[in-house]
Short mmCIF file of C-alpha atoms in Angstrom, two decimals:
data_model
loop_
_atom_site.label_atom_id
_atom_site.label_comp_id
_atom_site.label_asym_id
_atom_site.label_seq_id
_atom_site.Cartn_x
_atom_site.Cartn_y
_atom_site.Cartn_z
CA UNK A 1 -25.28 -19.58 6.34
CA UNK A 2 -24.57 -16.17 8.18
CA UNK A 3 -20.80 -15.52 9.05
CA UNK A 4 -20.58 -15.66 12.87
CA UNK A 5 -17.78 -16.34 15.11
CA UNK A 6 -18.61 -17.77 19.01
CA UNK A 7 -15.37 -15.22 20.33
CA UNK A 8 -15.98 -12.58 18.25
CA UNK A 9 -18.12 -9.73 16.69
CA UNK A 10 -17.72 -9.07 13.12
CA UNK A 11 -19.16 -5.98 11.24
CA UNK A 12 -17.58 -4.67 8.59
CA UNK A 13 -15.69 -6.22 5.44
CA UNK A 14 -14.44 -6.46 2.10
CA UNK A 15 -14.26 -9.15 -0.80
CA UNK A 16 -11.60 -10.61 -3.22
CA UNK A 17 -12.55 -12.68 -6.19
CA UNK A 18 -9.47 -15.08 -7.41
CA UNK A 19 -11.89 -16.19 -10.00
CA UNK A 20 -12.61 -19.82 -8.07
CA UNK A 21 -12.70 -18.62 -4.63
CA UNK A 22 -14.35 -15.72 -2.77
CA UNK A 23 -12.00 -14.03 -0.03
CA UNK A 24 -14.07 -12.51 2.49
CA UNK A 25 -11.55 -10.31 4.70
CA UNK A 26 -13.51 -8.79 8.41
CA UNK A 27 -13.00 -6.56 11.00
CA UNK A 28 -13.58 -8.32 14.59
CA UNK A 29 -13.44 -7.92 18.39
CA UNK A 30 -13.39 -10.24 21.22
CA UNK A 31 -16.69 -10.54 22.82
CA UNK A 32 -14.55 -10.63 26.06
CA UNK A 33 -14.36 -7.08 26.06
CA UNK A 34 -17.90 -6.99 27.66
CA UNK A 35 -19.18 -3.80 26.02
CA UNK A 36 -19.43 -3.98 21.84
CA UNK A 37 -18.79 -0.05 21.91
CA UNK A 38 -15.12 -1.19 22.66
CA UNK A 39 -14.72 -3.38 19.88
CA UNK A 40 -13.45 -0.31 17.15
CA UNK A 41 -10.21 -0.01 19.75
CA UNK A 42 -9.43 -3.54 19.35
CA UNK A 43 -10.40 -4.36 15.77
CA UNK A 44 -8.00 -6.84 13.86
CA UNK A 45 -8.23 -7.87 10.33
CA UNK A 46 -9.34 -11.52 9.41
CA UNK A 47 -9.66 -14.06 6.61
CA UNK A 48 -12.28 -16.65 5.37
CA UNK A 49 -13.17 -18.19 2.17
CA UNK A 50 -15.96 -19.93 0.22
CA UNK A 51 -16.86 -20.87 -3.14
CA UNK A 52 -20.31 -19.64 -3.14
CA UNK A 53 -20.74 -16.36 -0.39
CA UNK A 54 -22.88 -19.00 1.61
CA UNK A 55 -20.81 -21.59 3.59
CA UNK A 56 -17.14 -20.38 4.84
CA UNK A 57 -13.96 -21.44 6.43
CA UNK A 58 -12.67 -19.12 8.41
CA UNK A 59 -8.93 -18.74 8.53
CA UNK A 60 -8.47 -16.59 11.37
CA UNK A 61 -6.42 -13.06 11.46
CA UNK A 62 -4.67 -11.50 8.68
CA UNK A 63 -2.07 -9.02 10.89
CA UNK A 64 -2.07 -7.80 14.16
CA UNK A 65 -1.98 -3.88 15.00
CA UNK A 66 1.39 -2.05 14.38
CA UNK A 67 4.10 -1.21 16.91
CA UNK A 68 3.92 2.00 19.72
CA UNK A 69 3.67 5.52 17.34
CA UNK A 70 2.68 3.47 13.89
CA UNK A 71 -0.23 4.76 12.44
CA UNK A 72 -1.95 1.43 13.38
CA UNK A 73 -0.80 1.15 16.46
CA UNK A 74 -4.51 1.39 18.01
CA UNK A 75 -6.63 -1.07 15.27
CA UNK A 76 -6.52 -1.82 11.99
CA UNK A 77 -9.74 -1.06 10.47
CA UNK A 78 -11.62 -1.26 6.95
CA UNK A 79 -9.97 -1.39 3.34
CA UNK A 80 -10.12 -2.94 0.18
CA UNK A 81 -8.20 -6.01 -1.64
CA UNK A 82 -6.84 -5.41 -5.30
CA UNK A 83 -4.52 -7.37 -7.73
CA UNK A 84 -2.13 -5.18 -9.09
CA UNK A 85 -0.53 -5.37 -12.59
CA UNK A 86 2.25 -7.52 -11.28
CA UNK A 87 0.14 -10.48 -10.43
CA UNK A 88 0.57 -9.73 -6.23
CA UNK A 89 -2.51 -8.49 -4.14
CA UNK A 90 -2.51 -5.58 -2.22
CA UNK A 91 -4.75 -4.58 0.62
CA UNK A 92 -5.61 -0.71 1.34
CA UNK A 93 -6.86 -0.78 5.44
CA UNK A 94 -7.38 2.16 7.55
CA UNK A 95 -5.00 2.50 10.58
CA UNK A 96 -6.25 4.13 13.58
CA UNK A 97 -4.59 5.76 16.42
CA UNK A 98 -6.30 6.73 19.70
CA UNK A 99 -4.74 9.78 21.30
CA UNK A 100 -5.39 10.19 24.70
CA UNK A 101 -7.93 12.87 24.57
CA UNK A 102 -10.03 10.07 23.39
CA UNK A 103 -9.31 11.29 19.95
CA UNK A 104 -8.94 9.50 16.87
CA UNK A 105 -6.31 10.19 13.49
CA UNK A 106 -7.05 7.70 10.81
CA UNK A 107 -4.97 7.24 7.92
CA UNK A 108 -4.16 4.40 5.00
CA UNK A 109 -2.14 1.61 5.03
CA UNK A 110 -0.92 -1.05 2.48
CA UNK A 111 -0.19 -5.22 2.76
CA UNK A 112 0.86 -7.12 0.03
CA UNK A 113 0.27 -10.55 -0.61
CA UNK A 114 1.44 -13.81 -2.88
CA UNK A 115 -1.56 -15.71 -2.27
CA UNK A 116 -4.42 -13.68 -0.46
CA UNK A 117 -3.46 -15.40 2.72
CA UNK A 118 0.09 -14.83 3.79
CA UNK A 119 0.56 -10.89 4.02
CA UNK A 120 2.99 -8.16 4.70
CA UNK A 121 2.17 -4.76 5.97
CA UNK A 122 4.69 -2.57 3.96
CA UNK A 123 5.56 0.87 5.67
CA UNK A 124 2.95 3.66 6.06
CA UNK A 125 0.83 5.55 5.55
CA UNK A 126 0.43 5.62 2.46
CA UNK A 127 -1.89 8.67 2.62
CA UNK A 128 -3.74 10.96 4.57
CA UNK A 129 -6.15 14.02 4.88
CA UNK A 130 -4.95 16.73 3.64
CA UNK A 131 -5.85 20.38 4.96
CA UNK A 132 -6.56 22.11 2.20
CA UNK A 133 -9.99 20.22 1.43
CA UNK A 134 -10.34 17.64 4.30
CA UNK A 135 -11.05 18.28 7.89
CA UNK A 136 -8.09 17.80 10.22
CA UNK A 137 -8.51 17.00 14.06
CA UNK A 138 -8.55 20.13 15.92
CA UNK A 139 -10.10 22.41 13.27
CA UNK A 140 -13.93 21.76 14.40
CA UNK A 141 -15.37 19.64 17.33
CA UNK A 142 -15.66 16.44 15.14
CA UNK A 143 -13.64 13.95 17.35
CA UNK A 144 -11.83 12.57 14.71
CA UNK A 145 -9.30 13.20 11.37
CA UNK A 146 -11.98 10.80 9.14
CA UNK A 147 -9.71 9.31 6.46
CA UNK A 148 -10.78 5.96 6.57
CA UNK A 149 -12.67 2.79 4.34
CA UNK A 150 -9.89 2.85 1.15
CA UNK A 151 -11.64 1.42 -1.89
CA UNK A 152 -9.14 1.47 -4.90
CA UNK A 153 -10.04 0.90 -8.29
CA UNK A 154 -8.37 1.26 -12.05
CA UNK A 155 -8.53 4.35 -13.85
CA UNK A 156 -11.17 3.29 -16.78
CA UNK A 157 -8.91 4.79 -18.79
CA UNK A 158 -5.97 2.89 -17.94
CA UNK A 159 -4.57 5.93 -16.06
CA UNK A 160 -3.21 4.70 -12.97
CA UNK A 161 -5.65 4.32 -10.28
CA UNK A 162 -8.11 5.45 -7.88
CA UNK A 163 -8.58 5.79 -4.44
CA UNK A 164 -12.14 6.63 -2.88
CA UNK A 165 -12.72 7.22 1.10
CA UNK A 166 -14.75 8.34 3.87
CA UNK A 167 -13.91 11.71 4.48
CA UNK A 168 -15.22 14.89 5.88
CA UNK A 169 -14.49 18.56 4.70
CA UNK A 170 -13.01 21.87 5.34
CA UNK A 171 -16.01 23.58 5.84
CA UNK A 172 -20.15 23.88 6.25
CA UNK A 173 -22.02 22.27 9.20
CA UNK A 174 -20.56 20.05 11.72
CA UNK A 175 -23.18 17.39 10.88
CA UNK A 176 -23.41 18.06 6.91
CA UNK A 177 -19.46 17.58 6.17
CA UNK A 178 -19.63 14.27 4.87
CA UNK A 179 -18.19 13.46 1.64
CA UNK A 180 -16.04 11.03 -0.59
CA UNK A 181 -12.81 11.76 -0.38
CA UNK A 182 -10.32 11.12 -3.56
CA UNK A 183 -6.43 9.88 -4.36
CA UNK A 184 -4.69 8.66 -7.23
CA UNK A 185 -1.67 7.11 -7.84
CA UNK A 186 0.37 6.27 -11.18
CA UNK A 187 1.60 2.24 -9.69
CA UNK A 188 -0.63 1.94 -6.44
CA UNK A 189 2.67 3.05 -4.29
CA UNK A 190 2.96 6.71 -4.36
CA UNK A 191 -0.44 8.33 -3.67
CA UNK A 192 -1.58 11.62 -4.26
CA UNK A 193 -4.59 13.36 -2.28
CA UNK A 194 -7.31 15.36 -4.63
CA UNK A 195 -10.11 17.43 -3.54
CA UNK A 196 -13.77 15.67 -3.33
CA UNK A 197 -15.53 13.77 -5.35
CA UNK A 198 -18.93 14.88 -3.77
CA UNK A 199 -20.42 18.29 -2.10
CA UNK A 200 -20.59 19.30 1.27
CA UNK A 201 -24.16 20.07 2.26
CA UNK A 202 -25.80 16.77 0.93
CA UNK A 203 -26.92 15.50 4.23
CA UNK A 204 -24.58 12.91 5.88
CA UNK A 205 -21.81 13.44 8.48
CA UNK A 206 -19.69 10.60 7.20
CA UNK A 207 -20.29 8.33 4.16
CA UNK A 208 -18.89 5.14 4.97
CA UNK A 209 -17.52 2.21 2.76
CA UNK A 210 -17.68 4.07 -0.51
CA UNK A 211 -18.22 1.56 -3.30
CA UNK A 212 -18.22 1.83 -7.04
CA UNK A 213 -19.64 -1.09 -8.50
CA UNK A 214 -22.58 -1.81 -11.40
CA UNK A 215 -26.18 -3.25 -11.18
CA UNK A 216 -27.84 -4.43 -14.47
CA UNK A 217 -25.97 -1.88 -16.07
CA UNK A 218 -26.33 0.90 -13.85
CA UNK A 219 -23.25 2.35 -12.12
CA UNK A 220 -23.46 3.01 -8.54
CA UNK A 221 -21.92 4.52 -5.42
CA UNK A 222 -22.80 2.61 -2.48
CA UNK A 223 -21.99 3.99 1.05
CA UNK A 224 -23.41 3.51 4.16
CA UNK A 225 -24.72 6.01 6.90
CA UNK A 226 -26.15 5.40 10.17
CA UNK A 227 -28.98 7.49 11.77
CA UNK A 228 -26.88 9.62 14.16
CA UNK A 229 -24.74 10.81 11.57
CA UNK A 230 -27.52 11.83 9.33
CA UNK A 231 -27.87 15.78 9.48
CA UNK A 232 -30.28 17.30 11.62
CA UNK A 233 -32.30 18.23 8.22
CA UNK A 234 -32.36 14.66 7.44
CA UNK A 235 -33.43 13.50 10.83
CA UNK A 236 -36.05 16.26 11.07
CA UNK A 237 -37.84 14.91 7.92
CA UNK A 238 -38.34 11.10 9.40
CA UNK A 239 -35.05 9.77 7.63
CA UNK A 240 -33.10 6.75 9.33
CA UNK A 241 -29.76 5.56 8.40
CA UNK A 242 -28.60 2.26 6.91
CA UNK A 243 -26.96 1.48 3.69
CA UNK A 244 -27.46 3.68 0.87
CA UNK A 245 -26.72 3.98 -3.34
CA UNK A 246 -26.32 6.90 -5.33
CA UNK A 247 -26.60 6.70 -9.52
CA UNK A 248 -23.23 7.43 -10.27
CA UNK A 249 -22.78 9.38 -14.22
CA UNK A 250 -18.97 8.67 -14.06
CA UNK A 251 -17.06 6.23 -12.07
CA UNK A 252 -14.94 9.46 -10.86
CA UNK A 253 -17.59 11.81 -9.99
CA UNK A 254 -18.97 14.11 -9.01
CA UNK A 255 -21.40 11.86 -7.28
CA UNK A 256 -24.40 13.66 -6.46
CA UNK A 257 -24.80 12.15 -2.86
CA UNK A 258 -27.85 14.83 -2.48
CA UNK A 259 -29.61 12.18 -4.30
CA UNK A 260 -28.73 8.86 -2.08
CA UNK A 261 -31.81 6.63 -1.78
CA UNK A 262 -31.88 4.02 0.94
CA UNK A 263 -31.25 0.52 0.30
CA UNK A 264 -32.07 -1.07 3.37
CA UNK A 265 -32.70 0.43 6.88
CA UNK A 266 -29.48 0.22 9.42
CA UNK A 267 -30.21 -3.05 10.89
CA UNK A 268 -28.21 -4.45 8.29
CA UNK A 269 -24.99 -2.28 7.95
CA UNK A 270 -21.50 -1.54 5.74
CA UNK A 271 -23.06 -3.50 2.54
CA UNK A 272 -21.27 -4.60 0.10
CA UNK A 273 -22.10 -5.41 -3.75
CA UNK A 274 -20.95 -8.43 -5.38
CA UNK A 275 -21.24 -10.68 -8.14
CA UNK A 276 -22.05 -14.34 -7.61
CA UNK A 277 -20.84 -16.97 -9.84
CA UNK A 278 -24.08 -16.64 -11.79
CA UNK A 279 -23.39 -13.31 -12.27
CA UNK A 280 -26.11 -11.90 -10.38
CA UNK A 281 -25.70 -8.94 -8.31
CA UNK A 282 -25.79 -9.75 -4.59
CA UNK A 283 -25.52 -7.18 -1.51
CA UNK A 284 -24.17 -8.81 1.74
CA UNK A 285 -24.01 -6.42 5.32
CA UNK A 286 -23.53 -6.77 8.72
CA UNK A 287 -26.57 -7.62 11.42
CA UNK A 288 -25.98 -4.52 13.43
CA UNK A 289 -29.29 -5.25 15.10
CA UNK A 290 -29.06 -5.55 19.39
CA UNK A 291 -30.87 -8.22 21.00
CA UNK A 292 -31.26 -9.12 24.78
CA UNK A 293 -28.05 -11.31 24.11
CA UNK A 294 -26.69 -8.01 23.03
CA UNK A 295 -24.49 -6.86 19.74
CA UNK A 296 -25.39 -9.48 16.98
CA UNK A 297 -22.14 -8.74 15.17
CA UNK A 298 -22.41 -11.22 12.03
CA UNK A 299 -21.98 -11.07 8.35
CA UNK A 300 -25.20 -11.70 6.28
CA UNK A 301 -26.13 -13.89 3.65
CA UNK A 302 -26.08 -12.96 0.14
CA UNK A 303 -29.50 -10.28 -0.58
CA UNK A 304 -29.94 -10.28 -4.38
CA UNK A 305 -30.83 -6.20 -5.79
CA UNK A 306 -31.52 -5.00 -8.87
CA UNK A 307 -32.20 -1.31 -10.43
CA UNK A 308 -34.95 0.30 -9.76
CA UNK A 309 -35.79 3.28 -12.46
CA UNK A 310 -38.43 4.50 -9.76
CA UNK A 311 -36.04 5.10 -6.95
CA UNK A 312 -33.35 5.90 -9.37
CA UNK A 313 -31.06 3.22 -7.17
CA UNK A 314 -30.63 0.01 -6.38
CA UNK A 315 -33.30 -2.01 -4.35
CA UNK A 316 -33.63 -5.53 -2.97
CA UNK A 317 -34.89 -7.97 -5.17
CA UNK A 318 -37.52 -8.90 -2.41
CA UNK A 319 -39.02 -5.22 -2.54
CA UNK A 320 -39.78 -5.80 -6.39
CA UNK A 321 -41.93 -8.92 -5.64
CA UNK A 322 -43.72 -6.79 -2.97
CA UNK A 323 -44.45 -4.16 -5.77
CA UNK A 324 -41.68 -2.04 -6.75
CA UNK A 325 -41.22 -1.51 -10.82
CA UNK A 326 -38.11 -1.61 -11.97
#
């Protein structure tokens, strides 16, 4: 059944696999707050399980929101779980801080954990956007330093590791900056920020909840972008936002994000990919549909996709019975 809480909105969200239990770790807001447009101010971190991405317990918040003048100090927003060659898990998450301008810096935390439910912010950030590629606040009219959405992977090599991100750069159109920004580190402590893994120019403002992952043998990058923050070329030609995959040659880039093809449309929002315990590739997203009861704010069910050679990308299973070859 969906993920819903009665309190709370949820949107988006990230998995761990412990091999006999699926973490599912969300971003929610009281529904107190009356207006769901508030809910990225007050976003906490929280915890459920299940053993099949269908029926979960939750388990309620991970960590609160840090201290006046932390980098988290506003919310805590989207990241990524990992276990790290010492047997302990580690969760990247995006702290935010509201100036008063209305303003927003975003940069990367870490928590560490014995048991993916008892965790420990460790002191941060851990990285940020760095002015030499990345857009800072202040040096165009974008109201925000995007650094946000950590997704942290191994080196296939066995070089250290990775560190992919929504990110916006130096230079080109206000609404075409979009791309994935890039880290690496040697022992998932220090960090170190590298240029782009993707061009300016390919049509997005932001490209949200970078994902590497593979479909029936196909690597992918999946992001997500809404409408509004599709360029005005894109939105000229009929294009709507939602969540999106691009065929991905290398796991490190460059991904050619020119060449995104829409998954589904942006009712459903922030996928993620996934393997079930069948090993079938499942995409899960939140309803980010509004109804006359307002903000649905829930976490889908599991969507089966597959690869489709036609749209060079990935594509519900559902489409192919309708038609689409594969």
């Amino acid at each position: 059944m969906t993920f819903q809480l009665d309190h709370a909105w949820v949107w988006d969200f990230w998995f761990a696999d412990d091999g006999d239990t699926f973490h599912l770790f969300y971003l929610h807001a009281p529904k107190s707050l009356g207006d769901p447009e508030l809910r990225h101010r007050h976003a906490r971190i929280g915890h459920a399980t299940s053993v099949d991405l269908i029926d979960w317990q939750d388990h309620g918040p991970v960590f609160t929101a840090g201290e006046p003048g932390a980098f988290d100090e506003t919310a805590t927003w989207t990241g990524s779980v990992l276990r790290g060659p010492d047997g302990g898990w580690r969760m990247f998450y995006t702290g935010t801080r509201f100036l008063d301008s209305g303003a927003n810096i975003e940069t990367i935390g870490v928590a560490t954990s014995p048991d993916l439910h008892t965790w420990t912010k460790q002191p941060g950030p851990v990285a940020e956007a760095d002015g030499r590629w990345y857009e800072k606040l202040g040096s165009s009219s974008w109201p925000e330093e995007a650094w946000r959405d950590p997704w942290v992977f191994p080196d296939p090599a066995g070089d250290g590791w990775h560190m992919l991100l929504t990110a916006r750069a130096d230079h080109g159109a206000i609404d075409d900056r979009g791309v994935i920004g890039h880290a690496t580190s040697p022992d998932l402590q220090v960090w170190t920020v590298r240029p782009p893994l993707s061009r300016v120019g390919a049509g997005f403002a932001h490209l949200e909840v970078p994902q590497i992952a593979t479909v029936d043998g196909h690597r992918v990058l999946l992001l997500s972008c809404d409408t509004p923050r599709l360029s005005a070329a894109r939105r000229e030609a009929g294009q709507v936002g939602g969540v999106w995959s691009v065929p991905a040659p290398t796991a490190l880039g460059p991904y050619p994000v020119e060449d995104a093809t829409l998954v589904i449309e942006e009712s459903r929002y922030s996928g993620r990919l996934v393997e079930d315990r069948t090993g079938r590739s499942v995409l899960l997203a939140f309803d980010n549909s509004t109804t006359e009861d307002g903000f649905a704010g829930s976490i889908s069910d599991p969507l089966p996709v597959a690869w489709s050679a036609e749209r060079h990308g990935i594509v519900p299973l559902a489409l192919q019975s309708e038609g689409t070859q594969t």
